[in-house]
Coordinates of C-alpha atoms in Angstrom, one line a residue:
M1468 CA 52.5 -27.7 -33.2
T1469 CA 49.0 -29.0 -33.9
S1470 CA 47.9 -28.8 -37.5
L1471 CA 44.4 -27.3 -37.8
Q1472 CA 41.9 -27.6 -40.6
R1473 CA 39.9 -24.8 -41.9
R1474 CA 36.4 -24.3 -43.2
S1475 CA 34.5 -21.4 -44.2
A1476 CA 32.3 -19.7 -41.4
T1477 CA 28.6 -19.9 -41.6
E1478 CA 25.9 -17.9 -39.7
A1479 CA 25.9 -20.8 -37.2
D1480 CA 29.4 -19.7 -36.2
R1481 CA 28.2 -16.1 -35.1
E1482 CA 28.0 -17.0 -31.3
F1483 CA 31.4 -19.0 -31.3
V1484 CA 33.2 -16.0 -32.8
F1485 CA 31.7 -13.6 -30.4
R1486 CA 32.6 -15.9 -27.4
A1487 CA 36.1 -16.5 -28.7
K1488 CA 36.7 -12.8 -28.9
A1489 CA 35.2 -12.2 -25.5
E1490 CA 37.5 -14.9 -24.1
T1491 CA 40.8 -13.9 -25.7
L1492 CA 40.5 -10.1 -26.2
R1493 CA 38.3 -8.8 -23.6
Y1494 CA 41.3 -7.7 -21.4
A1495 CA 42.7 -5.6 -24.3
V1496 CA 39.4 -4.1 -25.3
E1497 CA 38.9 -3.3 -21.5
A1498 CA 42.2 -1.5 -21.6
A1499 CA 41.4 0.4 -24.7
W1500 CA 38.0 1.7 -24.1
G1501 CA 36.2 -0.6 -21.7
W1502 CA 34.1 -3.7 -22.3
D1503 CA 30.4 -3.1 -22.5
E1504 CA 28.9 -6.6 -23.1
R1505 CA 25.8 -5.2 -24.8
A1506 CA 27.7 -2.7 -27.0
E1507 CA 30.2 -5.3 -28.0
R1508 CA 27.5 -7.8 -28.8
D1509 CA 25.7 -5.2 -30.9
L1510 CA 28.9 -4.2 -32.8
H1511 CA 29.6 -8.0 -33.3
D1512 CA 26.1 -8.5 -34.8
K1513 CA 26.4 -5.5 -37.1
R1514 CA 29.9 -6.5 -38.3
F1515 CA 29.7 -10.2 -38.5
V1516 CA 30.0 -11.5 -42.0
A1517 CA 30.6 -15.1 -42.5
G1518 CA 32.1 -14.6 -46.0
G1519 CA 35.9 -14.6 -45.8
L1520 CA 36.0 -15.8 -42.2
E1521 CA 37.5 -19.2 -41.6
I1522 CA 36.9 -21.4 -38.6
L1523 CA 40.0 -23.3 -37.3
L1524 CA 39.3 -26.8 -36.4
D1525 CA 41.0 -29.5 -34.4
G1526 CA 39.1 -32.4 -35.5
T1527 CA 35.5 -31.3 -35.0
E1528 CA 36.4 -28.9 -32.1
R1529 CA 36.5 -25.2 -33.1
A1530 CA 39.9 -23.8 -32.0
G1531 CA 39.6 -20.2 -33.3
Y1532 CA 39.0 -18.2 -36.3
L1533 CA 41.0 -16.4 -39.1
K1534 CA 40.0 -13.6 -41.5
V1535 CA 42.1 -12.2 -44.2
R1536 CA 41.1 -9.7 -46.7
R1537 CA 42.9 -9.9 -50.1
E1538 CA 43.0 -6.3 -51.5
P1539 CA 44.6 -5.4 -54.8
D1540 CA 47.6 -3.8 -53.2
L1541 CA 47.9 -5.8 -50.0
L1542 CA 46.9 -8.6 -47.9
R1543 CA 45.1 -7.5 -44.7
L1544 CA 45.0 -9.9 -41.7
V1545 CA 41.8 -8.7 -40.3
S1546 CA 41.7 -11.1 -37.3
I1547 CA 43.4 -14.3 -36.0
N1548 CA 42.1 -15.6 -32.8
L1549 CA 42.9 -18.8 -31.0
L1550 CA 41.3 -20.0 -28.0
P1551 CA 43.6 -20.4 -25.0
A1552 CA 44.0 -24.2 -25.2
W1553 CA 45.5 -23.7 -28.8
Q1554 CA 47.7 -20.7 -27.9
S1555 CA 51.5 -21.1 -27.5
R1556 CA 51.8 -24.1 -29.7
G1557 CA 53.2 -22.4 -32.9
I1558 CA 49.7 -22.3 -34.6
G1559 CA 49.4 -18.5 -35.0
T1560 CA 53.0 -18.4 -36.1
S1561 CA 52.3 -21.1 -38.8
L1562 CA 49.1 -19.3 -40.0
I1563 CA 51.0 -16.0 -40.2
E1564 CA 54.0 -17.5 -42.1
E1565 CA 51.6 -19.1 -44.5
L1566 CA 50.1 -15.8 -45.2
Q1567 CA 53.6 -14.1 -45.5
R1568 CA 54.5 -16.8 -48.2
E1569 CA 51.3 -15.9 -50.0
A1570 CA 52.2 -12.2 -50.0
E1571 CA 55.8 -12.9 -51.0
E1572 CA 54.5 -14.9 -54.0
A1573 CA 52.1 -12.1 -54.9
G1574 CA 54.6 -9.3 -54.3
L1575 CA 52.3 -7.7 -51.8
P1576 CA 52.8 -6.5 -48.2
V1577 CA 50.7 -7.8 -45.2
R1578 CA 49.0 -5.3 -43.0
L1579 CA 47.1 -5.6 -39.7
R1580 CA 45.9 -3.6 -36.7
V1581 CA 46.6 -4.7 -33.1
L1582 CA 45.2 -3.2 -29.9
Q1583 CA 47.9 -1.5 -28.0
A1584 CA 47.0 -3.4 -24.9
N1585 CA 47.7 -6.7 -26.7
G1586 CA 51.3 -6.7 -26.3
R1587 CA 51.6 -10.5 -26.6
A1588 CA 50.2 -10.3 -30.1
R1589 CA 52.4 -7.4 -31.0
S1590 CA 55.4 -9.3 -29.8
L1591 CA 54.5 -12.2 -32.1
Y1592 CA 54.1 -9.9 -35.1
E1593 CA 57.4 -8.2 -34.5
R1594 CA 59.1 -11.6 -34.1
L1595 CA 57.7 -12.4 -37.6
G1596 CA 59.1 -9.2 -39.0
F1597 CA 56.2 -6.8 -38.8
V1598 CA 56.9 -3.2 -38.0
V1599 CA 54.6 -0.4 -36.6
I1600 CA 53.8 2.1 -39.3
E1601 CA 51.2 4.1 -37.4
T1602 CA 49.7 4.3 -34.0
T1603 CA 46.3 5.6 -33.0
A1604 CA 44.9 6.1 -29.6
S1605 CA 44.0 2.4 -29.3
H1606 CA 45.8 0.5 -32.0
H1607 CA 49.2 0.0 -33.7
Q1608 CA 49.0 -0.3 -37.6
M1609 CA 51.7 -3.0 -38.6
S1610 CA 53.1 -3.9 -41.9
W1611 CA 55.2 -6.9 -43.1
P1612 CA 56.9 -5.5 -46.3
S1613 CA 57.3 -8.3 -48.8
S1614 CA 60.6 -8.0 -50.8
G1615 CA 58.7 -8.0 -54.0
G1616 CA 56.0 -5.5 -53.5
A1617 CA 54.6 -2.2 -52.3

């Protein structure tokens, strides 16, 4: 596994985050409700907030991004996205296990949403102990229940 560094995202990362999402998740979005480039761009521009978003770096090269929201009663994995060159190297597993250790120490569960069409991600989450707690028309809500918390 390649160890990646992290840095806080800035406004200058807006385009990278959009391109990374388009490259890695377009197929799942297409399966869920269709990919409309303009609509996806508009949604991204409305929702993009650099605060709380971390850029994953391999040296100076951007490898992906991670966003975790720390709420009073849980840790929410909002997004984890690695470009293809960094996938299947244990990096995502390592990042999620680090989040699980943080949750365990705090006595909190970890929650996330995954597109139903993203079976590869769901398999990863299930392998790491997450279970589906709710299913909508497009997503699975998943939880990893820490032994110490809610």
